[in-house]
Tab-separated table of C-alpha atoms in Angstrom:
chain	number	residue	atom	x	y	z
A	1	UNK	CA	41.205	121.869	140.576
A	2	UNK	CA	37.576	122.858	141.479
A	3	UNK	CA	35.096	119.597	142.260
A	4	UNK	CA	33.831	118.579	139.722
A	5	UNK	CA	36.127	120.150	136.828
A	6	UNK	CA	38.133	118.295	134.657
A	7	UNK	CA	41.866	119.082	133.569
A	8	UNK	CA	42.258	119.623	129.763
A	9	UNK	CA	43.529	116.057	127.692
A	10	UNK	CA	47.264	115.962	127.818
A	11	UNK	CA	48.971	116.767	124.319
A	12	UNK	CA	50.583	113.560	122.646
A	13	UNK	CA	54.274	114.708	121.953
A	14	UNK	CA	57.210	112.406	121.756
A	15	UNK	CA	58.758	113.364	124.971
A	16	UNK	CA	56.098	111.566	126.577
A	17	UNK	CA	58.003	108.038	126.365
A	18	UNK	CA	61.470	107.715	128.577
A	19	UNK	CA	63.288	105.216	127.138
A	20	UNK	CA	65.627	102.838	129.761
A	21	UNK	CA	69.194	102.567	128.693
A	22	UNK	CA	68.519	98.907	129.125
A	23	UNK	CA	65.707	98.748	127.402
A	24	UNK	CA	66.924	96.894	124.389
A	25	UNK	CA	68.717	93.948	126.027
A	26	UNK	CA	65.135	93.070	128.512
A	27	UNK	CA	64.015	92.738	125.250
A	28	UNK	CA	65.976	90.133	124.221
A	29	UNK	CA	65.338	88.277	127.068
A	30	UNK	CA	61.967	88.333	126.798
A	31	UNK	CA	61.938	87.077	123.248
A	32	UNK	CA	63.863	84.009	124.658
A	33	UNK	CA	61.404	83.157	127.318
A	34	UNK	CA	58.819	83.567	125.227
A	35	UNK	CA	60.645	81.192	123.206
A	36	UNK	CA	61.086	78.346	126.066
A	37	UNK	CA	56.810	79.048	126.528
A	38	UNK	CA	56.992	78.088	122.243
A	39	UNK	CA	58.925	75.020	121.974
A	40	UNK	CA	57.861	73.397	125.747
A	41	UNK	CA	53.899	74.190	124.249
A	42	UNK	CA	55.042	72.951	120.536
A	43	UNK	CA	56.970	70.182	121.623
A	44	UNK	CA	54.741	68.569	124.720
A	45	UNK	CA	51.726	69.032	122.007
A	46	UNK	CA	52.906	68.960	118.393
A	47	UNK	CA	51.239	72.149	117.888
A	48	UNK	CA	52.795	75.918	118.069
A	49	UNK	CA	50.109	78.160	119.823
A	50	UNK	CA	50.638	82.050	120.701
A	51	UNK	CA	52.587	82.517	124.003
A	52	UNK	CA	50.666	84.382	126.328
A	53	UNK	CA	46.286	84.391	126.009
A	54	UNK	CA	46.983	80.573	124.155
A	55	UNK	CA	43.378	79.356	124.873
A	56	UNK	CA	40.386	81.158	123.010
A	57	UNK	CA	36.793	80.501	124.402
A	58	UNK	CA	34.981	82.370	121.511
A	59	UNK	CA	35.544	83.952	118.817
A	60	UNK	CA	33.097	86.507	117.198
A	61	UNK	CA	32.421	89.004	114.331
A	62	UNK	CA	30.396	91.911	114.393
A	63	UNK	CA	30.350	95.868	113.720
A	64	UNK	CA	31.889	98.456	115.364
A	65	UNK	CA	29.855	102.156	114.573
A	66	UNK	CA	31.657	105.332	115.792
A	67	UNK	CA	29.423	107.410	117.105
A	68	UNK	CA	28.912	111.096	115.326
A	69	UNK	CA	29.187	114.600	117.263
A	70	UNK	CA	32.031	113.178	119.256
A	71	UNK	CA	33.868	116.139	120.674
A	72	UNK	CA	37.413	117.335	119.083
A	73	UNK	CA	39.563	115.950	121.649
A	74	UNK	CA	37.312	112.291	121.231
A	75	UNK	CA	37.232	112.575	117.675
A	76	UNK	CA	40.591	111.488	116.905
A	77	UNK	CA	42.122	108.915	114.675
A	78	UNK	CA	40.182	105.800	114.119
A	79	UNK	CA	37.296	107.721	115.880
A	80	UNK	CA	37.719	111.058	114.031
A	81	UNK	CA	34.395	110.374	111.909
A	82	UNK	CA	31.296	108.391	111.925
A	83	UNK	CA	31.880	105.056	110.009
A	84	UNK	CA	31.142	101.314	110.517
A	85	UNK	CA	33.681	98.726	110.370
A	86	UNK	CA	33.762	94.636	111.010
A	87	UNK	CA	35.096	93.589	113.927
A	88	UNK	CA	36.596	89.975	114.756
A	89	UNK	CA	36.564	89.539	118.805
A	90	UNK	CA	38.712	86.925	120.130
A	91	UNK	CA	38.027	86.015	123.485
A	92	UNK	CA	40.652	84.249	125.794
A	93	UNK	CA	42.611	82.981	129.059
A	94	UNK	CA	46.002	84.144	129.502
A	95	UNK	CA	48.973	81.182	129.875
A	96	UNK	CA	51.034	80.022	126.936
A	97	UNK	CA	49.735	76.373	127.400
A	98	UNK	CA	46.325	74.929	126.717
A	99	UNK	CA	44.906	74.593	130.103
A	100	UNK	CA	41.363	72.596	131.307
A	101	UNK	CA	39.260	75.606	132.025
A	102	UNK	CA	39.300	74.797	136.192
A	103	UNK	CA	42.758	76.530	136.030
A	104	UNK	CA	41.448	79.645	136.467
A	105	UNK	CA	43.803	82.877	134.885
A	106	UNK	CA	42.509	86.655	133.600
A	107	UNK	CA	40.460	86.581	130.840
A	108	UNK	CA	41.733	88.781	127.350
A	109	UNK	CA	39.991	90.483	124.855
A	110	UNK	CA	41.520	91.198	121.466
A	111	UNK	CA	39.571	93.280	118.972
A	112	UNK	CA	40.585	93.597	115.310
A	113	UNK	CA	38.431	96.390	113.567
A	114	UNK	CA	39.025	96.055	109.952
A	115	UNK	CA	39.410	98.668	106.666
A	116	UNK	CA	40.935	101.217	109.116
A	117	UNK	CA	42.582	104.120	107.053
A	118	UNK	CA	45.583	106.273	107.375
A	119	UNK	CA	49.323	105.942	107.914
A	120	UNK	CA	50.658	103.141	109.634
A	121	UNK	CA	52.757	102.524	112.390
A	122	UNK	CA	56.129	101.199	111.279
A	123	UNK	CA	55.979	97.547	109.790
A	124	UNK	CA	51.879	97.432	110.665
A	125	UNK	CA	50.974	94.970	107.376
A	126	UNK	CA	47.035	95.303	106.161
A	127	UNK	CA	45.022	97.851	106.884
A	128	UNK	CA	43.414	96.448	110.535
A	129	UNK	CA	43.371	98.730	113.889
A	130	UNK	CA	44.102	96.091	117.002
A	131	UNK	CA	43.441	96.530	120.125
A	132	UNK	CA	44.538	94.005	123.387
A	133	UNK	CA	42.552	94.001	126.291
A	134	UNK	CA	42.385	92.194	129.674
A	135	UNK	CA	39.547	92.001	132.575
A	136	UNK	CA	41.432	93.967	134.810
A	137	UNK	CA	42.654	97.586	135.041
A	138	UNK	CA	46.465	97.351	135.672
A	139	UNK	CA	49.111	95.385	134.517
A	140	UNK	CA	51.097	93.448	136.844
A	141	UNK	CA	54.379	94.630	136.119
A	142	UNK	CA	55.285	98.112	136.832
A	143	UNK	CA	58.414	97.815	133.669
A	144	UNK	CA	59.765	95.802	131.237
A	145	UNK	CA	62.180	93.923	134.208
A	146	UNK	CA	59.813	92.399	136.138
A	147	UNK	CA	57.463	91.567	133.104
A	148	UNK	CA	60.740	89.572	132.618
A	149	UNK	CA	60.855	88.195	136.163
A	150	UNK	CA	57.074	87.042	136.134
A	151	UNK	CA	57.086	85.836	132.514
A	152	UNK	CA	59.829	83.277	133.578
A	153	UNK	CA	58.128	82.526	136.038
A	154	UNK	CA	55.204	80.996	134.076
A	155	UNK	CA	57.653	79.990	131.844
A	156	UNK	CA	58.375	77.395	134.371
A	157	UNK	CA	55.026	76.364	134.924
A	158	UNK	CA	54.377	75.772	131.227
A	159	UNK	CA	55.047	72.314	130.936
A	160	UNK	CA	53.153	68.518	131.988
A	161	UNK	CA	52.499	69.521	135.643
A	162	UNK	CA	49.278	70.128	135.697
A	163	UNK	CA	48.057	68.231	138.406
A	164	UNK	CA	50.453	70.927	140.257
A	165	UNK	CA	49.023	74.124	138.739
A	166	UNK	CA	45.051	73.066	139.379
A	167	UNK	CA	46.443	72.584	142.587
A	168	UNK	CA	48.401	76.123	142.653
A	169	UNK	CA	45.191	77.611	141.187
A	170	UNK	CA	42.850	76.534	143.740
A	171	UNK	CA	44.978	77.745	146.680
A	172	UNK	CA	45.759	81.066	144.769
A	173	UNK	CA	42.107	81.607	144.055
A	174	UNK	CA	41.543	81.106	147.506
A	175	UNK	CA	44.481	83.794	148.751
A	176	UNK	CA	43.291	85.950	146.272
A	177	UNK	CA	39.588	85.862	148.004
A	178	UNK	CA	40.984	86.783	150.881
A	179	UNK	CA	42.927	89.530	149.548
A	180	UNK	CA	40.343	90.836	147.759
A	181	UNK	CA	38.101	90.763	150.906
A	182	UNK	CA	40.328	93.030	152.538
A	183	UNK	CA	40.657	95.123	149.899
A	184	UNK	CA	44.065	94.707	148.282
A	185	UNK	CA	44.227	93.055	144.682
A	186	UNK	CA	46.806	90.930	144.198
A	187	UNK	CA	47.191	91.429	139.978
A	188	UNK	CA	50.395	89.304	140.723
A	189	UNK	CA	48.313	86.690	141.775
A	190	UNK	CA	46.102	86.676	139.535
A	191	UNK	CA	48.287	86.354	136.673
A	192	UNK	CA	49.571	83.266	137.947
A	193	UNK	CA	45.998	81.453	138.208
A	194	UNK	CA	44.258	82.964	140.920
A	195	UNK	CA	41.674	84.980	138.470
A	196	UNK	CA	37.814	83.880	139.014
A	197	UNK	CA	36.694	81.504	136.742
A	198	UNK	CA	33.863	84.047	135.444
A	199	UNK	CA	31.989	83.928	132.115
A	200	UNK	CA	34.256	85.986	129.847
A	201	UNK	CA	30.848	87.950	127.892
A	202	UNK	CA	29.834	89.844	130.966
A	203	UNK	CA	33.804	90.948	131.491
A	204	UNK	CA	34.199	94.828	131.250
A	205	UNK	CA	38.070	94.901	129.474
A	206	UNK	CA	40.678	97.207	129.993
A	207	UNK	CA	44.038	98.392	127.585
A	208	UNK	CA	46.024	98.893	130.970
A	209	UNK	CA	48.669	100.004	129.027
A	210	UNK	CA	48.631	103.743	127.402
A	211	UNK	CA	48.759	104.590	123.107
A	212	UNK	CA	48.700	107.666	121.585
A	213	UNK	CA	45.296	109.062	120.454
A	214	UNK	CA	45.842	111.257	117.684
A	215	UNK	CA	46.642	114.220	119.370
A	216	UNK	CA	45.846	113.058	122.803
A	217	UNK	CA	46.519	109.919	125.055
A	218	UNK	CA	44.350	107.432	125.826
A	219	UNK	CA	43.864	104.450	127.575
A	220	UNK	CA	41.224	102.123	126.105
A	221	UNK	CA	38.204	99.987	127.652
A	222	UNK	CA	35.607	97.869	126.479
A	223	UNK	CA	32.067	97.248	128.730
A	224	UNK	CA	29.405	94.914	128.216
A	225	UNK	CA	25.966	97.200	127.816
A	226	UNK	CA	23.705	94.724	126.733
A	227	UNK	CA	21.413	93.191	129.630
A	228	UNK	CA	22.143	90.096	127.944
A	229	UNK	CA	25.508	90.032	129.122
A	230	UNK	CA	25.309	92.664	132.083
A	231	UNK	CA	23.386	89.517	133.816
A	232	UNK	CA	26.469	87.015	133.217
A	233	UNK	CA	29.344	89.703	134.906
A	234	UNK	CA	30.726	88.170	137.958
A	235	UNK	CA	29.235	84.537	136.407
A	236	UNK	CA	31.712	82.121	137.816
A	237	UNK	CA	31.569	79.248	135.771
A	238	UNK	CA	31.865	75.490	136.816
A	239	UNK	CA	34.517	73.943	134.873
A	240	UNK	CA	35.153	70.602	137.365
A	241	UNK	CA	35.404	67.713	135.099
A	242	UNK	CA	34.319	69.948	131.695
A	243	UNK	CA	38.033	71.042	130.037
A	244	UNK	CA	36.247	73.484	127.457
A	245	UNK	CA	33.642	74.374	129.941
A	246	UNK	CA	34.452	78.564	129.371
A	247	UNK	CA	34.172	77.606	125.664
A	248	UNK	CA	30.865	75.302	125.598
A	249	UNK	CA	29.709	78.404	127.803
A	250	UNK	CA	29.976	81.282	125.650
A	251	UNK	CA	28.873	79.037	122.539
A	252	UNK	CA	25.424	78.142	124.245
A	253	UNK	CA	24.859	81.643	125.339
A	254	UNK	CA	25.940	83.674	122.018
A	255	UNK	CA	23.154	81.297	120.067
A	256	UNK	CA	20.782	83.082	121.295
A	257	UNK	CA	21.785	87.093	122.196
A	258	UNK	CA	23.055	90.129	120.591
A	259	UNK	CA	25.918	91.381	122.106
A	260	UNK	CA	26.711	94.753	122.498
A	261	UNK	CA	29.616	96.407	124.010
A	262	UNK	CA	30.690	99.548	124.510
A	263	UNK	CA	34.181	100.771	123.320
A	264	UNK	CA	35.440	103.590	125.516
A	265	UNK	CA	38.476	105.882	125.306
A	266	UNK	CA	40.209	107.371	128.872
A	267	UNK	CA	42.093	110.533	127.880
A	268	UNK	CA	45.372	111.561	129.867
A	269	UNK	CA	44.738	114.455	131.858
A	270	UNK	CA	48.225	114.717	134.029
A	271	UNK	CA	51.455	112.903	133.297
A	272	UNK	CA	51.680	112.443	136.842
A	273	UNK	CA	48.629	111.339	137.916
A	274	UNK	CA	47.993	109.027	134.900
A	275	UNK	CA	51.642	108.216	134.234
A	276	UNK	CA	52.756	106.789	130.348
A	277	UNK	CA	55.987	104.263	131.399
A	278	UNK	CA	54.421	102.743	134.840
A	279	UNK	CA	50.869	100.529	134.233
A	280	UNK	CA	50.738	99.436	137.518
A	281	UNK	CA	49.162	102.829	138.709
A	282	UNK	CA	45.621	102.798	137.835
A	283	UNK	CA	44.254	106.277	135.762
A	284	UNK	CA	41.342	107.283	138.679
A	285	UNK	CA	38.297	107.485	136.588
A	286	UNK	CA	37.102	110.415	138.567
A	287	UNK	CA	39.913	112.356	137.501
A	288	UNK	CA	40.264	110.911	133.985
A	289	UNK	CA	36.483	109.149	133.313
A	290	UNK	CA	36.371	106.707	130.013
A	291	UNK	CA	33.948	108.715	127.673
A	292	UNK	CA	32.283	106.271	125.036
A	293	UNK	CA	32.988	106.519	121.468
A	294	UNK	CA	31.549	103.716	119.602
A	295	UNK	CA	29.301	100.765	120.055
A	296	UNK	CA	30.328	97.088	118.944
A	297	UNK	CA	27.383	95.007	118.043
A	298	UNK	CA	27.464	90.797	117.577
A	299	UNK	CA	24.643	89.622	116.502
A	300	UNK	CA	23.564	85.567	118.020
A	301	UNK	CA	25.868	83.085	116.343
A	302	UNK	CA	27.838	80.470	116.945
A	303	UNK	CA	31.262	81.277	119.049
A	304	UNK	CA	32.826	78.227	117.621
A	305	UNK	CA	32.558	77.854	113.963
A	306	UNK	CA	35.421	75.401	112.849
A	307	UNK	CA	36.322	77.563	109.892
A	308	UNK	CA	35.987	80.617	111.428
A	309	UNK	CA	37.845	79.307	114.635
A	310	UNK	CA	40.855	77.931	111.643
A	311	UNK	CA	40.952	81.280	110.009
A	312	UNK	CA	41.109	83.497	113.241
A	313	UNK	CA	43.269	81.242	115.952
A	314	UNK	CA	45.405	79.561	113.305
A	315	UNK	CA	45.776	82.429	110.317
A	316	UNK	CA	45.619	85.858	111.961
A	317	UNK	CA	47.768	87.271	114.988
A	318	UNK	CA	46.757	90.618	117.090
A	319	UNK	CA	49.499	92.814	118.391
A	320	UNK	CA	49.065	95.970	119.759
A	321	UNK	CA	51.693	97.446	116.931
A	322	UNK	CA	49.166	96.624	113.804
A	323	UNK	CA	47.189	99.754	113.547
A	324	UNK	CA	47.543	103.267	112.795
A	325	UNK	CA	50.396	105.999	113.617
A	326	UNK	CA	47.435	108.184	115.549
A	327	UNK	CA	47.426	105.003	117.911
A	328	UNK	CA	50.938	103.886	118.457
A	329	UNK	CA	51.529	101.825	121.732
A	330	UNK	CA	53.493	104.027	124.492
A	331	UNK	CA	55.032	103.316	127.762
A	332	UNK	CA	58.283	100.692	128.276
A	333	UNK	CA	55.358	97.468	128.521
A	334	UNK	CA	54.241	98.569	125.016
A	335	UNK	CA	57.381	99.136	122.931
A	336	UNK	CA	58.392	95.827	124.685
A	337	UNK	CA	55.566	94.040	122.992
A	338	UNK	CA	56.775	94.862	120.062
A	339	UNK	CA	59.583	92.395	118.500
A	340	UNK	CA	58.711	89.444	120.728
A	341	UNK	CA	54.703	89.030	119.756
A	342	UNK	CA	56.140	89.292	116.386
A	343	UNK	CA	58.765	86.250	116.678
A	344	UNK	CA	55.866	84.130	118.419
A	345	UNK	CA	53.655	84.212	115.168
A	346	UNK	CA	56.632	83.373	113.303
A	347	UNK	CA	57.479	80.706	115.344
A	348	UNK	CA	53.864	79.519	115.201
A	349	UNK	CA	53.635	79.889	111.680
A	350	UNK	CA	56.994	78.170	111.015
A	351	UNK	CA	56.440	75.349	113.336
A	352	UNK	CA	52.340	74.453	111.986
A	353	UNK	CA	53.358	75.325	108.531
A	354	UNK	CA	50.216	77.749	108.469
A	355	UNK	CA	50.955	81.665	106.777
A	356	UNK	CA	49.688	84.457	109.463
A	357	UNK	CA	47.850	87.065	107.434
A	358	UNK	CA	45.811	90.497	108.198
A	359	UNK	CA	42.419	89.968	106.995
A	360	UNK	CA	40.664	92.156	104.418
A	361	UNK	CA	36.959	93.170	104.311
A	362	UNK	CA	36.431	89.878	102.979
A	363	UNK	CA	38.806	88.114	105.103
């Protein structure tokens, strides 16, 4: 390939996906350990929250506008035409436990951009595209196997210890410092609780896991643009002594600034360089760049509105499988986040008694 040229976007076909003989029975074991994360959660607290990204430090609406002239390959999907749609952004730590904020774990970004039309992906109720994101570009488990090995592992740590795991997080944050220093990220690490403790608003967010796009495939980002919230990336924030200290954060800062955010799209160019079943290999951007193809604008409010806070974190749930056929989720991570996200709203909505709905243009 001459310098500088770019390989053509891969062609979405179904042959893309390989599908483990063992695929189904992983499954099943991670539905149960998300269901030991569940009942230790729902039973140490009285209260059912999600199993993985429990703790939300904002939650915000706003408009997403897809931008016009985007070229063919871009122009696919829920991008295929100019439009403007709400957006709900829920902003959060990963864990399946409400931790004090100076436990330290990757921050996630789930988007729900409403009134989307076109067929659905099988079972997708309502008519909302979502989209899961995380502050990093890989995910930590290269298949559905050892996604099962490291979710029981933090199923073990989801319980009363948490004198334990600040103490766990402090050392890991400090190995993870010194990996990073010599250049080697340690994702394992840092989804156990050695993540920075940075201000989630000047986070650039990342898919890390592949989906159809239309006739293409895409990985999907999301970047701060604003120099409101350029200035906070990298922000650590000090969270000693303050449990909601990421929360009371983001609420003081979103009184007073617009957000905006870009939402980009990175297309496949080679199955082998940019592979669909293995997330732990990061797409290189010079080889595959993220193009933008819409803009996502929150205007100041407050991050923390009780009934806004109630309708979002208590009524909705985001999965990666509620959108549109033109996006389905691909890859052995994806299809696996299929049935047990699923059963953890219906636990949560058994156990609090509170119906999980997709929201309409008027909520």
């Amino acid at each position: 390939m001459e310098s500088g040229a770019l390989h053509a976007p891969v062609r979405y076909s179904p042959d893309v996906e390989v599908v483990r003989p063992d695929e189904g029975k992983t499954i099943e074991g991670l539905n149960e350990t998300f269901d030991t994360i569940l009942k230790t959660v729902a039973d140490d607290s009285g209260h059912a929250v999600r199993s993985v990204h429990a703790k939300a430090h904002g939650i915000l609406e706003g408009v997403l506008r897809i931008d016009a002239d985007l070229p063919p390959e871009l122009a696919q999907g829920l991008f295929a035409a100019p439009f403007e749609h709400k957006v709900i952004m829920r902003m959060s730590t990963n864990a399946g436990d409400i931790l004090p904020d100076a436990i330290s774990l990757p921050r996630g970004l789930a988007l729900k951009v409403l009134d989307v039309a076109g067929e659905r992906l099988p079972d997708a109720e309502g008519t909302t595209q979502n989209f899961i994101m995380v502050n990093g570009k890989v995910f930590q488990a290269s298949n559905t196997e050892k996604f099962l090995g490291s979710l029981k592992l933090l199923a073990k740590t989801t319980d009363r210890v948490e004198g334990l795991k600040v103490a766990a997080s402090t050392v890991l944050r400090g190995v993870n410092k010194a990996l990073t220093a010599v250049g080697i990220e340690s994702a394992t690490f840092g989804s156990l609780g050695g993540a920075p403790n940075v201000d989630p608003l000047g986070e650039t967010y990342y898919s890390v896991t592949p989906f159809r796009y239309g006739e293409h495939i895409a990985k999907f980002s999301v970047a701060p643009v604003a120099p409101s919230l350029t200035a906070l990336t990298g922000t650590e924030i000090d969270a000693s002594g303050r449990p909601d200290a990421i929360r009371e954060t983001v609420r003081s800062e979103m009184v007073g600034i617009e957000g905006t955010w870009e939402f980009r799209v990175q297309l496949c160019r080679d199955l082998e360089r940019q592979p669909i079943e293995d997330p732990t290999v990061e797409w290189n951007e010079e080889e595959a760049p993220f193009q933008r193809v819409g803009l996502i604008t929150v205007r100041p409010q407050d991050s923390w509105e009780p009934a806004r806070v109630q309708a979002v974190d208590e009524g909705m749930r985001f999965s990666v499988w509620t959108g549109l056929a033109a996006h389905r989720p691909l890859g052995n991570i994806n299809r696996a986040r299929n049935a047990p996200y699923k059963h953890s709203a219906e636990f949560r909505e058994r156990f609090n008694g509170c119906p999980i709905h997709e929201p309409d243009a008027g909520h």
